[in-house]
XYZ file of C-alpha atoms in Angstrom:
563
model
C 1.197 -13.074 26.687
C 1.405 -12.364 23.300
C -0.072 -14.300 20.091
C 2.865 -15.650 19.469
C 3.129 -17.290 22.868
C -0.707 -18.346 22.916
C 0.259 -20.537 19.896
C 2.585 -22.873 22.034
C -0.250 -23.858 23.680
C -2.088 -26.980 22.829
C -5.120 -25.513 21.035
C -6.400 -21.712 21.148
C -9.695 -20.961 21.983
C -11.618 -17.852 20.583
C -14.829 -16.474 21.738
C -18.330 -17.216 20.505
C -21.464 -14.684 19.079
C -20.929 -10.536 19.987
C -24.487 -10.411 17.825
C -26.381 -13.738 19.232
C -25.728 -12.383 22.879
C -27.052 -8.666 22.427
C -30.155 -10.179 20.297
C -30.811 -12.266 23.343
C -30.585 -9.133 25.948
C -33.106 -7.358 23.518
C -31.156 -5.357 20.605
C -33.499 -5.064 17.700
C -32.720 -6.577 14.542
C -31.291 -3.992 11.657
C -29.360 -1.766 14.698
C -25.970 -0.671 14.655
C -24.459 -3.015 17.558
C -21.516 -1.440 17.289
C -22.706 2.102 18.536
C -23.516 0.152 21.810
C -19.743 0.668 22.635
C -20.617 3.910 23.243
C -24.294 4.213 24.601
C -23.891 0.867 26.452
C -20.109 0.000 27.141
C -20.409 -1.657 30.433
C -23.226 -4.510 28.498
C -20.186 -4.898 25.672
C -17.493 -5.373 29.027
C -19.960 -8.058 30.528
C -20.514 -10.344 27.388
C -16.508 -9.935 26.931
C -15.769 -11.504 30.313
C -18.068 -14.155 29.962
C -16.563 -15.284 27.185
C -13.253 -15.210 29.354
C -14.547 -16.931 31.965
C -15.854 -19.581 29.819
C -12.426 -20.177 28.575
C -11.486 -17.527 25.557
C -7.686 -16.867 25.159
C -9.189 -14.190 22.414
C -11.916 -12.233 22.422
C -13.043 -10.250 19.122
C -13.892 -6.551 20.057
C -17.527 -5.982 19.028
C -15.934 -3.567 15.801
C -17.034 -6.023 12.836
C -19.330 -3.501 11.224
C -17.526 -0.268 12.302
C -16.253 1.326 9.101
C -17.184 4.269 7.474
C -19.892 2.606 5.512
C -21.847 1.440 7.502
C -21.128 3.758 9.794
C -21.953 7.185 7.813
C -25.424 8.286 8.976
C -24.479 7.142 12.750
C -23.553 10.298 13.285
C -19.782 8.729 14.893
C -16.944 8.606 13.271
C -14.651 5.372 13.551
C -12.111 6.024 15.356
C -14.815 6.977 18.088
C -16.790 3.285 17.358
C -13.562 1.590 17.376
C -11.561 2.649 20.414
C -14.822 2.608 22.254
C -14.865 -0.962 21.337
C -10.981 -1.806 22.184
C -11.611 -0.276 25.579
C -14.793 -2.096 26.410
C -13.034 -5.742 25.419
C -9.640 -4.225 27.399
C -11.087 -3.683 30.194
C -12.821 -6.920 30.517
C -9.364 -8.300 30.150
C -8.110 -6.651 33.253
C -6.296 -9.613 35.114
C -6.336 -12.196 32.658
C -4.052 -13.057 29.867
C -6.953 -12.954 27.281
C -5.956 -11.417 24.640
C -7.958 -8.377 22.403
C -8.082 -8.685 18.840
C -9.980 -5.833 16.412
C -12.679 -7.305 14.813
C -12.929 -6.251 10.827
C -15.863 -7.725 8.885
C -16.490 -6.649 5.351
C -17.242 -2.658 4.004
C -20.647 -4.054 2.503
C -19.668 -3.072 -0.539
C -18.404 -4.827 -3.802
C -14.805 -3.860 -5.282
C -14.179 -3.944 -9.036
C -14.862 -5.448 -11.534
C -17.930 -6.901 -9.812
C -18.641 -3.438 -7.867
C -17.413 -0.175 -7.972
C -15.712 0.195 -4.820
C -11.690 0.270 -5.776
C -8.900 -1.465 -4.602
C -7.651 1.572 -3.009
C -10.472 3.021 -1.362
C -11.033 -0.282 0.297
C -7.453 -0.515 1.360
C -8.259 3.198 3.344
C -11.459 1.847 4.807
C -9.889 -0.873 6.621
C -6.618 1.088 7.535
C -8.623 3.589 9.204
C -10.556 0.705 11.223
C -6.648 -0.689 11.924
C -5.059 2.818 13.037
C -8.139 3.667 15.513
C -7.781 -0.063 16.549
C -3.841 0.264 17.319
C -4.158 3.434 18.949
C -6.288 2.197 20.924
C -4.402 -1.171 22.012
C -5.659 -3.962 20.712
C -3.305 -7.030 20.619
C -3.975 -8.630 17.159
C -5.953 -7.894 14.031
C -8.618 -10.410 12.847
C -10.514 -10.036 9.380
C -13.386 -12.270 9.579
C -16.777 -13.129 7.481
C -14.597 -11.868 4.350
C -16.415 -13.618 0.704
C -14.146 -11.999 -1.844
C -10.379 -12.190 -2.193
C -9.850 -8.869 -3.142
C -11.412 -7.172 -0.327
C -9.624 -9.768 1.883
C -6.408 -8.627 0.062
C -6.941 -4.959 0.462
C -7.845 -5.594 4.520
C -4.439 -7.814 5.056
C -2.406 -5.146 2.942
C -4.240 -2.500 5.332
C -3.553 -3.953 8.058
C 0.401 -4.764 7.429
C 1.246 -1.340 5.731
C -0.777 0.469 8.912
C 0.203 -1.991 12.154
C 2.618 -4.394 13.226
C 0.436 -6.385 15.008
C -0.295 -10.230 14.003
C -3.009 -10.403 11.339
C -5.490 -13.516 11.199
C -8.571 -13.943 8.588
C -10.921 -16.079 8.161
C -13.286 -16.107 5.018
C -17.103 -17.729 4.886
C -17.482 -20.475 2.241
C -20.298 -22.595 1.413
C -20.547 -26.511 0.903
C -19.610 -25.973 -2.689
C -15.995 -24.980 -1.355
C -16.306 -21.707 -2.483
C -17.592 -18.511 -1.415
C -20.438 -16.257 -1.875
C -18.261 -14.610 -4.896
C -16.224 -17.976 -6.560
C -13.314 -17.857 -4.484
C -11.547 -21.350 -3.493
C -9.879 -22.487 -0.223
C -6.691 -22.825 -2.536
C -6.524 -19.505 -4.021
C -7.656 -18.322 -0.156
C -4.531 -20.112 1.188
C -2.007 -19.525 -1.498
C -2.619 -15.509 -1.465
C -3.549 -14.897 2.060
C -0.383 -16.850 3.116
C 1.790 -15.039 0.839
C 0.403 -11.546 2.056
C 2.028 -12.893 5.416
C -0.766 -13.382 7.518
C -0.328 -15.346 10.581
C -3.492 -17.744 11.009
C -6.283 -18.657 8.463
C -9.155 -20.489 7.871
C -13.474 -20.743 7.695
C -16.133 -19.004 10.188
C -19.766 -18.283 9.567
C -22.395 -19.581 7.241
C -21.653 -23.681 7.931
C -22.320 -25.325 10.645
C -19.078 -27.647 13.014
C -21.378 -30.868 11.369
C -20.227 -29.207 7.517
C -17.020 -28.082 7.612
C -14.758 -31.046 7.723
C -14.141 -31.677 3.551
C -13.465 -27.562 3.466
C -10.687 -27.958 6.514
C -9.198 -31.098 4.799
C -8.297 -29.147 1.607
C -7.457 -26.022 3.653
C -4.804 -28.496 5.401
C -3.528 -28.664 1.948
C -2.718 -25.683 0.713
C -1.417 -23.681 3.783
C 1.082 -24.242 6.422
C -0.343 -21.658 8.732
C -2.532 -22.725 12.081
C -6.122 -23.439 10.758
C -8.940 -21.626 12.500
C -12.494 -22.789 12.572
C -15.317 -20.574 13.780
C -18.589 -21.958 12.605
C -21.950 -21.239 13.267
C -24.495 -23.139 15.447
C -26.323 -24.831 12.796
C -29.426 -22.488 11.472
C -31.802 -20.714 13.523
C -35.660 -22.051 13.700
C -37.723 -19.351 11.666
C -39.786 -19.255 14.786
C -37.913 -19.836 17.477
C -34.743 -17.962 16.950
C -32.830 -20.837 18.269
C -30.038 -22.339 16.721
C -29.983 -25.901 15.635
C -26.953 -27.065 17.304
C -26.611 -27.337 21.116
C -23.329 -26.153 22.825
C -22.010 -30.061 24.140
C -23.054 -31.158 19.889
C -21.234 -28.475 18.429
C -18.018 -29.175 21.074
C -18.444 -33.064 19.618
C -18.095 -31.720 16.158
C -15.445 -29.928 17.140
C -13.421 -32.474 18.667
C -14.031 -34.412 15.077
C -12.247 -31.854 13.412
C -8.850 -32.008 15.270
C -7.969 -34.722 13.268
C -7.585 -32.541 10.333
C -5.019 -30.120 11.780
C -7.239 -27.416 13.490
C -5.158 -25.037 15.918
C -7.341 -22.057 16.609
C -11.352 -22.708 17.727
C -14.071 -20.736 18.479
C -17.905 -19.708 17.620
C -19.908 -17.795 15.443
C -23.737 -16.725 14.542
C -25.600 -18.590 17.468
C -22.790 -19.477 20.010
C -22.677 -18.745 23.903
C -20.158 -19.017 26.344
C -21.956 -22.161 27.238
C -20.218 -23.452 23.682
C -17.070 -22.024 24.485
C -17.235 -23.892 27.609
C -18.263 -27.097 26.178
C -15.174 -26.260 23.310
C -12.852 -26.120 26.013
C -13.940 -29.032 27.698
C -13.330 -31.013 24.441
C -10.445 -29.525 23.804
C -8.824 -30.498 26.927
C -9.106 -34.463 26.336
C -7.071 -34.248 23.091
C -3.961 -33.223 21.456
C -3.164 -31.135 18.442
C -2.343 -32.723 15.100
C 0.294 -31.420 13.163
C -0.478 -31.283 9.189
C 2.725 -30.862 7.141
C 1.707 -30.440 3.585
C 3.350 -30.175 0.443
C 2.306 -27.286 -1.174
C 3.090 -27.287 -5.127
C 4.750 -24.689 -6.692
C 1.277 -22.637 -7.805
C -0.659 -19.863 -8.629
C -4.251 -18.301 -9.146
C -6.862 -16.374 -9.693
C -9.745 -15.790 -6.990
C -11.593 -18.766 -8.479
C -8.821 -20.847 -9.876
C -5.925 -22.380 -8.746
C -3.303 -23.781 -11.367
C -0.355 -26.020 -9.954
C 2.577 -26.240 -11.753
C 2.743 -30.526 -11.433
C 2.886 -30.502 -15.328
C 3.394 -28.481 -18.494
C 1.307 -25.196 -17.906
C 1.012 -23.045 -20.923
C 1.451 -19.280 -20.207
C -0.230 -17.502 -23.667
C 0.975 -14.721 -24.967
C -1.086 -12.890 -27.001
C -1.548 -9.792 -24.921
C 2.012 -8.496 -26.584
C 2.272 -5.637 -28.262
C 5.790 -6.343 -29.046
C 5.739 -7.165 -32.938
C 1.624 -7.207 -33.182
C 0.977 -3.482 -34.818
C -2.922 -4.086 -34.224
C -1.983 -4.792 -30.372
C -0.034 -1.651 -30.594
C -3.588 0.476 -32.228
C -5.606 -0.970 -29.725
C -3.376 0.159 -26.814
C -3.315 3.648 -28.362
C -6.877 3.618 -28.247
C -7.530 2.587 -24.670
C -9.402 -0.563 -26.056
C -9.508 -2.878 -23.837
C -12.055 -5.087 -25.475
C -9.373 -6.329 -27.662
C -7.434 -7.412 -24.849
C -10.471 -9.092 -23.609
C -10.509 -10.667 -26.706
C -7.288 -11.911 -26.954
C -7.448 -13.211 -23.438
C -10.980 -15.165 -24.137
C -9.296 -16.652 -27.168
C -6.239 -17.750 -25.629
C -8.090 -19.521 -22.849
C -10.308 -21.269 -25.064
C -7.126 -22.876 -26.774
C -5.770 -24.083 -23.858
C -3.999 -21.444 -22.080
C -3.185 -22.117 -18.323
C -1.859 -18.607 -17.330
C -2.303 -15.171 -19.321
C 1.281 -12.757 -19.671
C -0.046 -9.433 -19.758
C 1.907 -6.776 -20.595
C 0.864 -3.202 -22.134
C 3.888 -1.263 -22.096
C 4.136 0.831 -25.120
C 5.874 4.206 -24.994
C 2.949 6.605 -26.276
C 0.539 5.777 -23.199
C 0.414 5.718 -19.599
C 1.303 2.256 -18.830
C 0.710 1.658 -15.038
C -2.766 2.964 -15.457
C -3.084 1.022 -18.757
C -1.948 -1.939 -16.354
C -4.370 -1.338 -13.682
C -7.550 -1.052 -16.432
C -6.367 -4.500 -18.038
C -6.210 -6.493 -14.954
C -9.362 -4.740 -13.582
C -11.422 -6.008 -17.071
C -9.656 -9.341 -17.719
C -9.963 -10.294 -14.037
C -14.415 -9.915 -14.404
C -13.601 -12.312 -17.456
C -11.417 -14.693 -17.528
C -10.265 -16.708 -14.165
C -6.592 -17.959 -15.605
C -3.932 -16.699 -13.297
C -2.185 -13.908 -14.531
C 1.717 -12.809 -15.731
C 2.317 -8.642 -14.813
C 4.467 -8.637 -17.676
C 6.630 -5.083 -17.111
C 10.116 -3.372 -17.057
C 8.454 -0.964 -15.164
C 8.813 -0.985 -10.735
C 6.060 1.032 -10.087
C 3.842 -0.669 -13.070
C 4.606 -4.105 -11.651
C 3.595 -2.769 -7.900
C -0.021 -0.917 -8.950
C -0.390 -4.111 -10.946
C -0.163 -6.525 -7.920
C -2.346 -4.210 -5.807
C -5.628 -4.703 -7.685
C -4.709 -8.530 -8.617
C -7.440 -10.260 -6.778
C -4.991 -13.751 -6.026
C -1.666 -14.944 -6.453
C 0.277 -13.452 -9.600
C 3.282 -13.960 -11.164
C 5.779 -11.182 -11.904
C 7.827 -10.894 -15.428
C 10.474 -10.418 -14.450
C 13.864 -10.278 -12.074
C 17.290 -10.574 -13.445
C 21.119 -11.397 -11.764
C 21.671 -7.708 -11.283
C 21.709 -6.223 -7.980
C 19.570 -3.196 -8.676
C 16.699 -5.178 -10.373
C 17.077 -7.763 -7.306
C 17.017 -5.141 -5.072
C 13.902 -3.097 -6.795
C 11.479 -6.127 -7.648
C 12.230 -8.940 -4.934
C 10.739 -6.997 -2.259
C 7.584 -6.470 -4.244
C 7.241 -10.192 -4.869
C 7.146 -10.645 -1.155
C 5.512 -8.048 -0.021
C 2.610 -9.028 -2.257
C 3.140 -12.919 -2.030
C 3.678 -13.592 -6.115
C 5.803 -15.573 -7.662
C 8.665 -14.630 -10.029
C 10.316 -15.342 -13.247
C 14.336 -14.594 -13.270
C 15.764 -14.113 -16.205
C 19.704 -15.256 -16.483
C 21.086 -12.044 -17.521
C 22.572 -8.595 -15.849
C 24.517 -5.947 -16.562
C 26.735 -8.195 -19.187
C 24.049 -9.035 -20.839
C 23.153 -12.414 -21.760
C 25.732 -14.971 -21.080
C 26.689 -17.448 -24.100
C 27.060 -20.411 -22.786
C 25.085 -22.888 -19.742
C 27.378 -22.579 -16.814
C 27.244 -18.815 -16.498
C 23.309 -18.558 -17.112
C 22.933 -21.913 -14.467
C 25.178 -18.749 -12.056
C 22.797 -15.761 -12.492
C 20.503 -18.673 -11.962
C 21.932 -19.111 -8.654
C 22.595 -15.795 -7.364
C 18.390 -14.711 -7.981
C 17.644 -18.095 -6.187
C 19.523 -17.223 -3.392
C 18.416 -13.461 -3.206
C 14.877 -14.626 -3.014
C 15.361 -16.858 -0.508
C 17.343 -14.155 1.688
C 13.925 -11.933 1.174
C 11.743 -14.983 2.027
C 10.430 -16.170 -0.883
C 10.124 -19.677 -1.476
C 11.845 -21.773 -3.969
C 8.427 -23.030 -5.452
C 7.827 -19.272 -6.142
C 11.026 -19.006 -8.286
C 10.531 -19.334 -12.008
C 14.065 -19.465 -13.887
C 14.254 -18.550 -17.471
C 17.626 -19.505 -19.302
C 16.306 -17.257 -22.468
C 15.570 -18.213 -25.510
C 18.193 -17.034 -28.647
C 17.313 -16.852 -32.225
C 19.172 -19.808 -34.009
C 19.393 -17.386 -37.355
C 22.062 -15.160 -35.811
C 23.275 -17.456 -32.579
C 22.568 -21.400 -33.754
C 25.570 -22.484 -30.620
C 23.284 -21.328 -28.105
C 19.761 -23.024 -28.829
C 21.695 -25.874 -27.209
C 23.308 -24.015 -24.189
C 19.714 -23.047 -23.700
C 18.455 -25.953 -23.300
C 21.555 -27.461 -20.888
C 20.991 -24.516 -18.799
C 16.961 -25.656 -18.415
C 17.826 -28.804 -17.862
C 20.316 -27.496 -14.924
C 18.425 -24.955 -13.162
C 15.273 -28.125 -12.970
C 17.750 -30.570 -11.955
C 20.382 -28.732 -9.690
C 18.147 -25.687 -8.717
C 15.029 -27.650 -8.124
C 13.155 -25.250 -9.443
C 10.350 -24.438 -12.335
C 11.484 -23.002 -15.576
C 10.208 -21.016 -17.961
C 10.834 -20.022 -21.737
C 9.515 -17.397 -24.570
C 9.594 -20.294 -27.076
C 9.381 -18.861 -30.505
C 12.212 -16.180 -30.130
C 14.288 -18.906 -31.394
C 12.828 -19.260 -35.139
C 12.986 -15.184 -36.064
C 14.537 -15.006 -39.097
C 14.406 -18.758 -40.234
C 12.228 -20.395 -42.599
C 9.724 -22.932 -41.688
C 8.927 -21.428 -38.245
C 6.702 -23.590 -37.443
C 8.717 -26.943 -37.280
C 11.693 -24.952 -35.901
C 9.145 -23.883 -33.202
C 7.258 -26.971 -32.719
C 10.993 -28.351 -32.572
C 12.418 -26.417 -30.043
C 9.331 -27.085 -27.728
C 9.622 -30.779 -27.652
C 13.569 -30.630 -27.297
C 12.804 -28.295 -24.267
C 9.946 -30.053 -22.569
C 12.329 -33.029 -22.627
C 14.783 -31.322 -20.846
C 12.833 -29.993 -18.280
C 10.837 -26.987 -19.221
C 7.930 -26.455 -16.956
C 6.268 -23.068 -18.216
C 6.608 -22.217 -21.798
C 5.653 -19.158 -23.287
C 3.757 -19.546 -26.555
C 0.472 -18.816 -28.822
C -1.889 -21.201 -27.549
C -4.509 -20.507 -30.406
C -1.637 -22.377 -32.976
C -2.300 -25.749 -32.838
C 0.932 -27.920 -33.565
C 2.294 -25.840 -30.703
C -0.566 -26.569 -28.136
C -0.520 -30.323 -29.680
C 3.057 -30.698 -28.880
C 2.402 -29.806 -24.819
C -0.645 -32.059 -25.476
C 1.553 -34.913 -26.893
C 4.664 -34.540 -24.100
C 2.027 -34.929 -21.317
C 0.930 -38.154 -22.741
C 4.174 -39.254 -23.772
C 5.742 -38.443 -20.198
C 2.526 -39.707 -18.404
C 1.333 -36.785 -17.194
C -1.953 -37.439 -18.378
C -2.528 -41.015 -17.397
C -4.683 -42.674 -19.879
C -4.531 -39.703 -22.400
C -7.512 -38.449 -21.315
C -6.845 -34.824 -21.861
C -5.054 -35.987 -25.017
């Protein structure tokens, strides 16, 4: 049996407490329960099989804390904790087709910008937890009890680049649908998935009785099998007990399958006795199958923006043409970026371009500093904006949700180079309708290149809603013919393509007069033929007022409200 297999079945059921059983048989509060895999293994075996016995199809090695954090005055080193762990759960497998999956919990510390652990250090924590856990012979990975997206995204990445084993996460969110650090169920879904995990959903913190508006709008934004793996209420200050009785939390439970759960099981102050009771419930009803419709989106950790309407991508942080951009970059100031970012959102930007390429610096590190700083800022979703491979790749590493990457074009190198990036790190991507010959002059041969990066993207596996095409905007000083092939191919790609488009809008004024109604202009003309992204300066008004104006105009934004 492999987790692949177990997901035919009806439902999957997952264990309950590692921590609630040992506090019951004595272990002190503020104790490493992890180091009990080695003073105690045979206690760690017995609570295992009980949880098999009561009906667990996965039990979670009792590894949650065992990184070198936590783990650093223990006076063990991880890979001793962990495979200690993996054998104690293995061997209470012996006979069954239960399988084991290596428990990862948080490092306890906070990445950047919030903290100062970095992307990259966390990324080694976990993989160390995930190569002691595959040497050792675990069957799956799960990252559980997770509260910011980043560290989530460095324990996935960890776990891919270091295993091939099936990877499964749950994160903790309160009743607010958020968790502990801002992050929303969308952005959890839309960036997890994309990172190619292979389950998600909620444990911890909430209660079976709380969690059914959080699985609802988890059914929404993911098409992976939903786990749920809540706690037993709250304990009584006194008591110790938990609120929620095994056959109560098994009714609450059976409330949820409604709403597409797949995957079950228990957390802070659940027994095999709840397991049992799960099961039970479990057995008297069937699966529901949630197909949703996912829009074509992105995000930040706590902000989701679909792309249902206009979305204005600002521009600002350019240096192309902006000399004091160019002095600021040259200085390493990245207040100014700040700056620019704060102003552009305040005007009405939906999505930030970022790009800091400028030949006199370092730009991949200049990358990496910007995204770190406008990411403990500003939560608009973010454009890596970059010629540059290896910029683009050190960009998405320390992106803390779903990005989108600028850009792809119809020649096979740059297909070849950037594609698997955007799928490796679950972005989306903007493909520009040029290659090697340049930009074509008229509709059908951009509407071709079109074609050709749809299809490569697709071979990689990366969705159509993740495809951004941009047909390119010409100046009309020097090329006036193809302001209108332009706009034909838009209207092509939207309509034959079915996908979301995307245009720098004011390359097509340089050298005219009047820039502003040429601008303005070109905008509407484009919006009316199907342009779903434009690139622009949100802080001018008549631009901004023109996206305003289409919405209302094409009833976007029923009852001008917005307007």
């Amino acid at each position: 049996m492999d987790f692949k297999s177990l997901l035919n079945k009806p439902f999957v059921v997952l264990d309950g407490a590692m921590g609630t059983m040992l506090q019951n048989q004595g272990m002190s509060l503020g104790s490493l329960p992890e180091l009990l895999n080695l003073t105690h293994p045979e206690r760690i075996t017995e609570i295992h099989r009980a949880y098999i016995e009561s009906g667990a199809d996965i039990i979670y090695t009792n590894t949650i804390g065992a990184n070198r954090c936590k783990l650093e005055r223990s006076g063990f080193t991880v890979d001793e904790v962990v495979s200690a762990g993996v054998r104690a759960a293995k061997r209470a497998t012996e006979g069954t087709e239960c399988l084991v999956a290596l428990d990862i919990g948080s490092t306890g510390q906070m990445l950047e910008p919030a903290g100062s652990l970095s992307f990259d250090e966390a990324s080694e924590i976990f993989a160390e937890q995930v190569r002691a856990g595959v040497k050792a012979g675990a069957d799956l990975i799960v990252l559980e009890t997770l509260t910011d997206l980043g560290e989530a995204r460095a324990a996935v990445l960890a776990a891919k680049e270091n295993s091939s084993l099936p990877v499964i996460c749950t994160m903790t969110f309160e009743k607010t649908r958020r968790t502990f650090t801002g992050c929303r169920i969308s952005s959890m879904a839309l960036t997890l998935e994309g990172l190619g995990i292979d389950a998600i959903g909620i444990n911890c913190s909430l209660g079976p009785d709380e969690l059914a508006h959080l699985v609802e709008e988890l059914a929404r934004w993911t098409t992976l099998p939903i786990i749920v793996k809540p706690n037993a209420g709250l304990p009584d200050p006194c008591s110790g007990e938990y609120s929620i009785s095994p056959e109560r939390f098994a009714e609450h439970i059976g409330k949820l399958v409604p709403l597409g759960i797949k995957i079950v099981g228990g957390c802070c102050g659940t027994t095999p006795e709840t397991i049992t009771a799960i099961k039970t419930v479990l057995e008297s009803t069937r699966p529901v199958q949630i197909s949703p419709e996912i829009p074509a989106a992105v995000c930040s950790a706590t902000k989701t923006v679909s792309i249902d309407r206009v979305r204005i991508i600002g521009e600002r942080i350019n240096p192309t043409g902006k000399r004091l951009f160019r002095e600021a970059l040259l200085r390493q100031d990245v207040d100014y970026i700040i700056d620019q970012a704060l102003q552009q959102t305040e005007a009405g930007a939906d999505i930030l371009d970022v790009n800091v390429g400028i030949p006199e610096i370092d730009e991949q590190q200049m990358m990496v500093q910007s995204l770190k700083e406008l990411q403990g800022v500003v939560d608009a979703p973010l454009q890596l904006d970059s010629s540059d491979p290896d910029v683009l790749e050190a960009g998405l590493r320390v992106y803390h949700g779903k990005a989108i990457v600028n850009s792809v074009n119809g020649d096979e190198e740059s297909m070849k180079t950037i594609l698997p990036l955007v799928k490796k790190y679950g972005a989306a991507v903007v493909g520009l309708t040029l290659d090697k010959n340049g930009i074509p002059k008229d509709a059908d041969a951009r509407f071709e290149i079109a074609q050709r990066i749809l299809t490569r993207a697709l071979e990689y596996g990366i969705q159509r809603e993740n495809v951004f095409i941009d047909c390119l905007t010409l100046t009309a000083s020097a090329e006036q013919e193809a302001v209108f092939e332009t706009l034909k191919a838009v209207g092509m790609c939207k309509e034959r393509l079915g996908v979301k488009t995307v245009l720098g809008v004011s390359n097509v004024s340089f050298g005219l007069p009047g820039r502003e109604l040429i601008n303005q202009s070109f905008l509407t003309l484009a919006l009316a033929n199907g342009l779903d992204l434009p690139i622009i300066n949100p802080n001018v008004e008549y631009m901004t007022g023109a996206v305003r104006a289409f919405r209302v105009l094409y009833n976007y934004d029923v009852g001008a409200v917005e307007f």
